[in-house]
Structure formats: structure tokens, C-alpha cells
mmCIF file of C-alpha atoms in Angstrom:
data_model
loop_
_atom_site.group_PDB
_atom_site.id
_atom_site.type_symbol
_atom_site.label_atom_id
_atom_site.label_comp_id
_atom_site.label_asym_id
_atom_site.label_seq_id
_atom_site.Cartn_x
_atom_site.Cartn_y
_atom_site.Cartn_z
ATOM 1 C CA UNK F 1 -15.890 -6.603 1.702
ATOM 2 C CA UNK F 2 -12.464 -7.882 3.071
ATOM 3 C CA UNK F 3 -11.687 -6.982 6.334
ATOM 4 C CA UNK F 4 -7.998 -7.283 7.332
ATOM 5 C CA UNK F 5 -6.473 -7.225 10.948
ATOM 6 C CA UNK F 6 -3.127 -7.338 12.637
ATOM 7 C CA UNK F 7 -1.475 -7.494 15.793
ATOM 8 C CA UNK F 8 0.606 -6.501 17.418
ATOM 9 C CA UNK F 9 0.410 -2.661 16.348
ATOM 10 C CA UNK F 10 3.951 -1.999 18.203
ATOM 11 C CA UNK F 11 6.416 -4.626 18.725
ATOM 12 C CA UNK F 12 10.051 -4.074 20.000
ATOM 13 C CA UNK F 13 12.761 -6.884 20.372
ATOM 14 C CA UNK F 14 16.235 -7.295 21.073
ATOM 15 C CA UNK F 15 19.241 -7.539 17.885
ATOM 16 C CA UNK F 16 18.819 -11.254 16.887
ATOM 17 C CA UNK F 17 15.592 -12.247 18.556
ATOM 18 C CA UNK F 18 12.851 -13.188 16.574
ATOM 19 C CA UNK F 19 10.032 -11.215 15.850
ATOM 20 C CA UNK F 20 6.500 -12.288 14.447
ATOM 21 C CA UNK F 21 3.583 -10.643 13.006
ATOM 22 C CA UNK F 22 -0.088 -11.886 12.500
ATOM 23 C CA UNK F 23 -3.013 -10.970 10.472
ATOM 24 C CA UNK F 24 -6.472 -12.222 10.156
ATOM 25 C CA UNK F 25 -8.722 -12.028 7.075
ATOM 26 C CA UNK F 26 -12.349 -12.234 7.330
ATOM 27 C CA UNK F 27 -13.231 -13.132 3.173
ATOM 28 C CA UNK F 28 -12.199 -16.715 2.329
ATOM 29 C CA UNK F 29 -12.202 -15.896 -1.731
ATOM 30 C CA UNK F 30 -8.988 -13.680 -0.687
ATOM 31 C CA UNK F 31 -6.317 -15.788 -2.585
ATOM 32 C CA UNK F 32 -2.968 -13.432 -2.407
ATOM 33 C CA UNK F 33 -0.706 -11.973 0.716
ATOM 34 C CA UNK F 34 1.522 -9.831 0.393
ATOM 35 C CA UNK F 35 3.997 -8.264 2.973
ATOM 36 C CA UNK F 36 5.022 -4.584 3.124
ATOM 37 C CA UNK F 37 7.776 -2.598 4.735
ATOM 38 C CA UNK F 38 7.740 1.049 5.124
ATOM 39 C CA UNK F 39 10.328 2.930 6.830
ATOM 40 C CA UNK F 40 9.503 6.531 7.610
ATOM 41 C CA UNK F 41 8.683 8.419 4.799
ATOM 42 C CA UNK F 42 9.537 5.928 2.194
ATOM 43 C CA UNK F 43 7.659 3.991 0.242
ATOM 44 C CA UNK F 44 5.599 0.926 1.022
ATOM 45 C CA UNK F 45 8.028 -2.022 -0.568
ATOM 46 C CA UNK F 46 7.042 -5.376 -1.138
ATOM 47 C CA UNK F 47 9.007 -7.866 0.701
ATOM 48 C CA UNK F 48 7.442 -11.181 0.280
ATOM 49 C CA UNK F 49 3.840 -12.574 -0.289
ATOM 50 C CA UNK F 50 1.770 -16.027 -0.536
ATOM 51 C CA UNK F 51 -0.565 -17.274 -2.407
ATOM 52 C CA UNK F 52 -3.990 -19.298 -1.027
ATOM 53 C CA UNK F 53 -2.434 -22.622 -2.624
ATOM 54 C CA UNK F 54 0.865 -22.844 -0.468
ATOM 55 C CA UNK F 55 1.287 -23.005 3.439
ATOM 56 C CA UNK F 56 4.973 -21.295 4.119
ATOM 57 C CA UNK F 57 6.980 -19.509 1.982
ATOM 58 C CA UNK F 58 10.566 -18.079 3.040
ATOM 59 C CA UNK F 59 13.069 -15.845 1.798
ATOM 60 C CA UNK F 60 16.275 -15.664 3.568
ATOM 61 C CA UNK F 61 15.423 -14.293 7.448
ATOM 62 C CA UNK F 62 11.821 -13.718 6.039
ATOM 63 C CA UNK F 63 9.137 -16.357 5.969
ATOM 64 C CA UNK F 64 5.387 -16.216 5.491
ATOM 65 C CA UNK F 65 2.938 -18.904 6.955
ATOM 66 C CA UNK F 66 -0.931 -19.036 5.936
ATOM 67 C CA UNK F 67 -3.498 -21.114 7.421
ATOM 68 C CA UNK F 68 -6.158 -20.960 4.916
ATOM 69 C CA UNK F 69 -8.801 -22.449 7.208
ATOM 70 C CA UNK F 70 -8.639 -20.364 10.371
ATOM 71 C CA UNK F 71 -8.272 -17.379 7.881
ATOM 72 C CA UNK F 72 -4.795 -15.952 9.279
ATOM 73 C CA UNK F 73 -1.237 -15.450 8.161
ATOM 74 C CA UNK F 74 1.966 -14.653 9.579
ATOM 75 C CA UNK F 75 5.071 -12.636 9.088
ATOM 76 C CA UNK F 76 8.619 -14.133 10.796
ATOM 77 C CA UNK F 77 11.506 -12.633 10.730
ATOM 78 C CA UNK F 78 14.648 -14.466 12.287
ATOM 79 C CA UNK F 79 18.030 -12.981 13.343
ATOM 80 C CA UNK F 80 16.599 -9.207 13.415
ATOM 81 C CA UNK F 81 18.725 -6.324 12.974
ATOM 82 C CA UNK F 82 18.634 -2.668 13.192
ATOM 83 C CA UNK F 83 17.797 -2.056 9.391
ATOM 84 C CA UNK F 84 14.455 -4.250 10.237
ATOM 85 C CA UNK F 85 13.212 -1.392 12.079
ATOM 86 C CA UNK F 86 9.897 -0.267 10.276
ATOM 87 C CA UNK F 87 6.504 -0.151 9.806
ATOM 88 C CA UNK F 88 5.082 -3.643 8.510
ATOM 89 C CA UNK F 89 1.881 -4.021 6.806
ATOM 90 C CA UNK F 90 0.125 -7.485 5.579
ATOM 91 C CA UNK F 91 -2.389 -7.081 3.120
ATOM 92 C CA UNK F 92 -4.769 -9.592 1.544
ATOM 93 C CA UNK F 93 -6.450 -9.517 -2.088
ATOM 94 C CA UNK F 94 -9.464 -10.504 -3.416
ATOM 95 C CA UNK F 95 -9.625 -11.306 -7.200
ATOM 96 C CA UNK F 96 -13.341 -10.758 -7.053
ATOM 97 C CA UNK F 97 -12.622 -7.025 -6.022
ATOM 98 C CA UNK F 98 -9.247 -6.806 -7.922
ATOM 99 C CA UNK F 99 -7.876 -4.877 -4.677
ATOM 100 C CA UNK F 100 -5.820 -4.989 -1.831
ATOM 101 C CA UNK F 101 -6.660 -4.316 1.888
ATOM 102 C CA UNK F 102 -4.158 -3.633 4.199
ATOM 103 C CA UNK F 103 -3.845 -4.312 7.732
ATOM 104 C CA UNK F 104 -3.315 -1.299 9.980
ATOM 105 C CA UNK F 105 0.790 -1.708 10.593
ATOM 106 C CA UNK F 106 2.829 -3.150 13.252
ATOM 107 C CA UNK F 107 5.688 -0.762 14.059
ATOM 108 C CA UNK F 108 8.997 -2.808 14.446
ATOM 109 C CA UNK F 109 11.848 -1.496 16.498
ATOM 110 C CA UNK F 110 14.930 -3.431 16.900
ATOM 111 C CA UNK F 111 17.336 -2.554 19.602
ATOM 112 C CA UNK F 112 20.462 -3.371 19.972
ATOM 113 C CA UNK I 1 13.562 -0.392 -16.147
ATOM 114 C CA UNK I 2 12.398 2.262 -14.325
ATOM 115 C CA UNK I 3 10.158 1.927 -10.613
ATOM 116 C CA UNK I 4 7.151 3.682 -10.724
ATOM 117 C CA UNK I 5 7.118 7.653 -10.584
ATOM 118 C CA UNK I 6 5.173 10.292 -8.937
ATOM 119 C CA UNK I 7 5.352 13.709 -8.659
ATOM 120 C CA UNK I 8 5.459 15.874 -7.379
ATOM 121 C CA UNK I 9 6.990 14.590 -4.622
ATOM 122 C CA UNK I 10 5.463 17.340 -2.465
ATOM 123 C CA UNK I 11 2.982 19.536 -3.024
ATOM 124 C CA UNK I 12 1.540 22.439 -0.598
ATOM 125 C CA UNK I 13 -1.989 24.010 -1.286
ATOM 126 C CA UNK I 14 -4.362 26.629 0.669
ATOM 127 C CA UNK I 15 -7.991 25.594 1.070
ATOM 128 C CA UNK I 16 -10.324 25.720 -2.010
ATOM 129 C CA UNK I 17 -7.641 25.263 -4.028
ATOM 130 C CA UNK I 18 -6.761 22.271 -7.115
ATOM 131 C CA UNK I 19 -4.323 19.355 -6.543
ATOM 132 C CA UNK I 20 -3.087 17.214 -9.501
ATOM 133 C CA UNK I 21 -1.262 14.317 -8.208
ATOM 134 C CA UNK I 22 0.580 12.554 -10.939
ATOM 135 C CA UNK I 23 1.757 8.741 -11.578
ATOM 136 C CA UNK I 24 3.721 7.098 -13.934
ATOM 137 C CA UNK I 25 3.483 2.893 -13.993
ATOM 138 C CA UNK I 26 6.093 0.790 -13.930
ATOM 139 C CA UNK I 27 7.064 0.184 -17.733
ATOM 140 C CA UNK I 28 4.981 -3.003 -19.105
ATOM 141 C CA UNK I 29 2.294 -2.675 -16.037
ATOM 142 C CA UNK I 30 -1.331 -1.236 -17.391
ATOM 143 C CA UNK I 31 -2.977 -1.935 -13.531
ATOM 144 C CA UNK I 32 -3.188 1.652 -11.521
ATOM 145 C CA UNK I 33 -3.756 2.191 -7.413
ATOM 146 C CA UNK I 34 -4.531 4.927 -6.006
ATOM 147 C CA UNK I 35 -4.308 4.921 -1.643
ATOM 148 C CA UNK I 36 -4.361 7.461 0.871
ATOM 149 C CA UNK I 37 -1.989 7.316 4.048
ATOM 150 C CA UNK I 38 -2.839 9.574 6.699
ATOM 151 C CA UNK I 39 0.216 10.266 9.660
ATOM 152 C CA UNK I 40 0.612 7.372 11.682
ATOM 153 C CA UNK I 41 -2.298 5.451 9.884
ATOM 154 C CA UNK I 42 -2.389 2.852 7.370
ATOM 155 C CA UNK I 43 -3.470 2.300 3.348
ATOM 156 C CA UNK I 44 -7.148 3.288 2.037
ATOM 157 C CA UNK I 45 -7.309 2.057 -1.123
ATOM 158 C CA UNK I 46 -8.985 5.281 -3.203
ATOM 159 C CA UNK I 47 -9.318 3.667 -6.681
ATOM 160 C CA UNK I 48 -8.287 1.158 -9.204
ATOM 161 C CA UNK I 49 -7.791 2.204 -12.930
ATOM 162 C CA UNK I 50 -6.922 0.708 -16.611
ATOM 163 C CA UNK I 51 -6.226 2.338 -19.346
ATOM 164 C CA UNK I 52 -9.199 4.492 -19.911
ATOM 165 C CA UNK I 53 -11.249 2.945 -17.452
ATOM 166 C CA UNK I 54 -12.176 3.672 -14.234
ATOM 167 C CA UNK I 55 -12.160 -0.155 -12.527
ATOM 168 C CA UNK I 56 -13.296 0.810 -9.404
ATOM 169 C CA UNK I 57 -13.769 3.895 -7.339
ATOM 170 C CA UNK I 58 -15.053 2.705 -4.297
ATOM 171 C CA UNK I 59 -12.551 4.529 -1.777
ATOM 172 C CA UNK I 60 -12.749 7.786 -3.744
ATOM 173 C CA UNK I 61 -15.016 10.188 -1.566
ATOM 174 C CA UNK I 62 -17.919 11.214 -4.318
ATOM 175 C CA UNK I 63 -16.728 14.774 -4.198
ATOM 176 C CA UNK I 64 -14.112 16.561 -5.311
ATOM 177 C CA UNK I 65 -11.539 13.627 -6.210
ATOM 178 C CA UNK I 66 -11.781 12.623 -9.807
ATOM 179 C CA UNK I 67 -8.749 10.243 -11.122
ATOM 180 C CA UNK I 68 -8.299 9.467 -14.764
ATOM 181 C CA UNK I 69 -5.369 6.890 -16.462
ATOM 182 C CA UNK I 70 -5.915 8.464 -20.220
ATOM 183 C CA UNK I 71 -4.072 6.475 -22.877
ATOM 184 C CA UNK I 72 -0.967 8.392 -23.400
ATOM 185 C CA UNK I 73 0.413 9.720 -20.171
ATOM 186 C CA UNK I 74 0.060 9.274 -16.374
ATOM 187 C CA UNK I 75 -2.484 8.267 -14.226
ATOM 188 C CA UNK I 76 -3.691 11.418 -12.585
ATOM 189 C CA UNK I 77 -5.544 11.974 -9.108
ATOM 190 C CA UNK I 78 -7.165 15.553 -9.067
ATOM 191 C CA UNK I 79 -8.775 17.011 -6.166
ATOM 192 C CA UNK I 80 -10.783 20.035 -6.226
ATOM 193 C CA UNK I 81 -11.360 22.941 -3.315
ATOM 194 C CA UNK I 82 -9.062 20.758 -0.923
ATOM 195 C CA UNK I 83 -9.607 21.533 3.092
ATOM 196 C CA UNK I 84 -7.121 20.473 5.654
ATOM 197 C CA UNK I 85 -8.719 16.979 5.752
ATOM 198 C CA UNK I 86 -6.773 15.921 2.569
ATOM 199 C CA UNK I 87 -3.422 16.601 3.886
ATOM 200 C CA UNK I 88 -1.883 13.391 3.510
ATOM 201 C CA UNK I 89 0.385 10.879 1.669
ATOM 202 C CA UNK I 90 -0.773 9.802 -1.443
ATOM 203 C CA UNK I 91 0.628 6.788 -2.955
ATOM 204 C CA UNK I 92 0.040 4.974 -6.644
ATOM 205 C CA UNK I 93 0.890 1.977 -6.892
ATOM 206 C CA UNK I 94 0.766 -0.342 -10.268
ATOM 207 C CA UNK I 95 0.640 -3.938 -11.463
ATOM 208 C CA UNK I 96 1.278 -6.013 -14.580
ATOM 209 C CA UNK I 97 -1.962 -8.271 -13.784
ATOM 210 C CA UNK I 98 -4.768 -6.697 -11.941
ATOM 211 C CA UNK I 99 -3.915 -6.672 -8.320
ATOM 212 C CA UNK I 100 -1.458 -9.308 -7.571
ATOM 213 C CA UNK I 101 2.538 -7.886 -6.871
ATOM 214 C CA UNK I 102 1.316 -3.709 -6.400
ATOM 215 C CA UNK I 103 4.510 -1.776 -6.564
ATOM 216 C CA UNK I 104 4.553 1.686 -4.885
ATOM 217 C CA UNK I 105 5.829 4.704 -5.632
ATOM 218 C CA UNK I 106 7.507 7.100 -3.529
ATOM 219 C CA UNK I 107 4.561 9.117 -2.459
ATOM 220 C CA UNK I 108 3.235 12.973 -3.309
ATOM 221 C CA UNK I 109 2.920 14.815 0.248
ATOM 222 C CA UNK I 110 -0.111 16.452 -0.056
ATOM 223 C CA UNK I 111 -0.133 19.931 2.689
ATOM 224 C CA UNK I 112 -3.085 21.953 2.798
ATOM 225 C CA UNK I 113 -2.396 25.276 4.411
#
């Protein structure tokens, strides 16, 4: 089955810095990305996702880069602020299995 | 158009006895998740459910979880004789095509005492 990584598991930056997040995938039928945020004791909500036929996708501060052949995608997020403190979770999905497997979390905490 | 709904929204139990967890799809979305989130941990996909159909149940431990998504009403999750083990946060999530864009609900807190 699909087998979903991600690094770093803690990552803290400074108020405007830049802050990036990377998963690997291990099954090369997975075709879909998303990207979660969860802030403590909320609900997991979807923030943005790729599919396996495009490279980059962005959304505002938020952008999303796949490399289909080395298996691994990215999460960027420019111009951090405090509100982007959470947990962040990539996930990949295999239509095959009709499923989604997360990645463990990176905790984000932005300081001012 | 409303997100989807749980409840209850916490839910505290002593050992050996029932939870029903209960979720409601997003309006228009017939594709039901169940995961498990322990503290500090991340999402174990449990089981993935149509109408009347169990899809696939692969993440469901054998015993004492059942989950059902009848056709009138909400997908329910239903564990028998719980033990301190199933204290955790149990999220549903659903989609209108199988998988692709799962939106979450906000979660039944599952203590066992």
C-alpha cells in the first residue's frame, strides 16, 4: 500500500520568513495531494492540493510543487504569520484504493 | 450548504461499554471516511463507506468496531466493550467523488474512563 512521509516533524520560523514542507510517496499510481491544516483541536481543513498531471500549483502565500518522478511534493508558504501556526499534514491518494494516506504532521510555529 | 456534522462532539465512556459515533455528509457528497487521531499523532484511515456499502474496511481493527452508512441517515461508527486504547479523536470525513477533495468534520472526542 501507499506509504507517505514528511519532514520536518517540527519547524519554527520567524514572522515573514518562508517556511517549506516535504513529503515523499512510495506508490507511483497515487494521482492526488492534498494539503491539510489543523490547529489544535480543530478540524483537519483542506488548504490546497495537486493533481499527478500538473507540477506547481499556488494559492495566494500557498503553493504546492510535485515532482512526479522522484515521488515527492512540497508545501511553501511565503510571508508567514502568526495565524499559520499549526499542524500541517500532506496526504497522497490512490484511486486504486479510493483512500487517502496521510503523512505524520509537521508542527508549524511562527514567531514573531 | 451545510459542512459536514458529527456528534457528539464529545463523548466519555467506562470500559466495556458502547460508543456510537455519528456523521452527517456534506449535502450532495455520498463518499464516507472514517480516521482515527490519537494525541499528538496523525490520521489512520479506519474505513471507507457508500451508501449501503461497506467500500473498504481495511483500518477497522476486526473487533469490536462495526461502521454502517444506511440509506436514510448518518454514517455511524459503533464500537463495542471500548478499553482505554480507543480514547481518541475520531474524525469523518466525506466526498462528492470517491476520495478526491475529503472534507472533515469537527471531530467526536472519544474518553474512555
Amino acid at each position: 500500500g501507499e506509504n507517505v512521509e514528511q519532514h520536518p516533524s517540527t519547524l519554527s520560523v520567524q514572522e515573514g520568513d518562508s517556511a517549506v514542507i516535504k513529503c515523499t510517496y512510495s506508490d507511483s499510481a497515487s494521482n492526488y495531494f492534498p494539503w491539510y491544516k489543523q490547529e489544535l483541536g480543530k478540524r483537519p481543513q483542506l488548504i490546497i492540493d495537486i493533481r499527478s498531471n500538473v507540477g506547481e500549483k499556488k494559492d495566494q502565500r500557498i503553493a504546492v510543487t510535485l515532482n512526479k518522478t522522484a515521488k515527492h511534493f512540497s508545501l511553501h508558504i511565503t510571508e508567514t504569520q502568526p495565524e499559520d501556526s499549526a499542524v500541517y499534514f500532506c496526504a497522497g491518494f490512490t484511486g486504486t484504493a479510493s483512500k487517502l494516506t496521510f503523512g505524520t504532521g509537521t508542527r508549524l510555529q511562527v514567531t514573531l | 450548504n451545510a459542512g459536514v456534522m458529527q456528534n457528539p462532539r464529545h463523548l466519555v465512556r467506562r470500559r466495556g461499554q458502547e460508543a456510537r459515533l455519528r456523521c452527517s455528509p456534506m449535502k450532495g457528497h455520498s463518499h464516507v471516511y472514517w480516521y482515527r487521531q490519537l494525541p499528538e499523532e496523525g490520521l489512520k484511515f479506519m474505513v471507507y463507506l457508500q451508501k449501503e456499502n461497506i467500500i473498504d474496511e481495511s483500518g477497522m481493527p476486526k473487533e469490536r468496531f462495526s461502521a454502517e452508512f444506511p440509506k436514510e441517515g448518518p454514517s455511524i461508527l459503533r464500537i463495542q466493550q471500548v478499553v482505554r486504547g480507543d480514547s481518541a479523536a475520531y474524525f469523518c470525513a466525506s466526498s462528492p467523488s470517491g476520495g478526491i477533495e475529503q472534507f472533515f468534520g469537527p471531530g467526536t472526542r472519544l474518553t474512555v474512563l
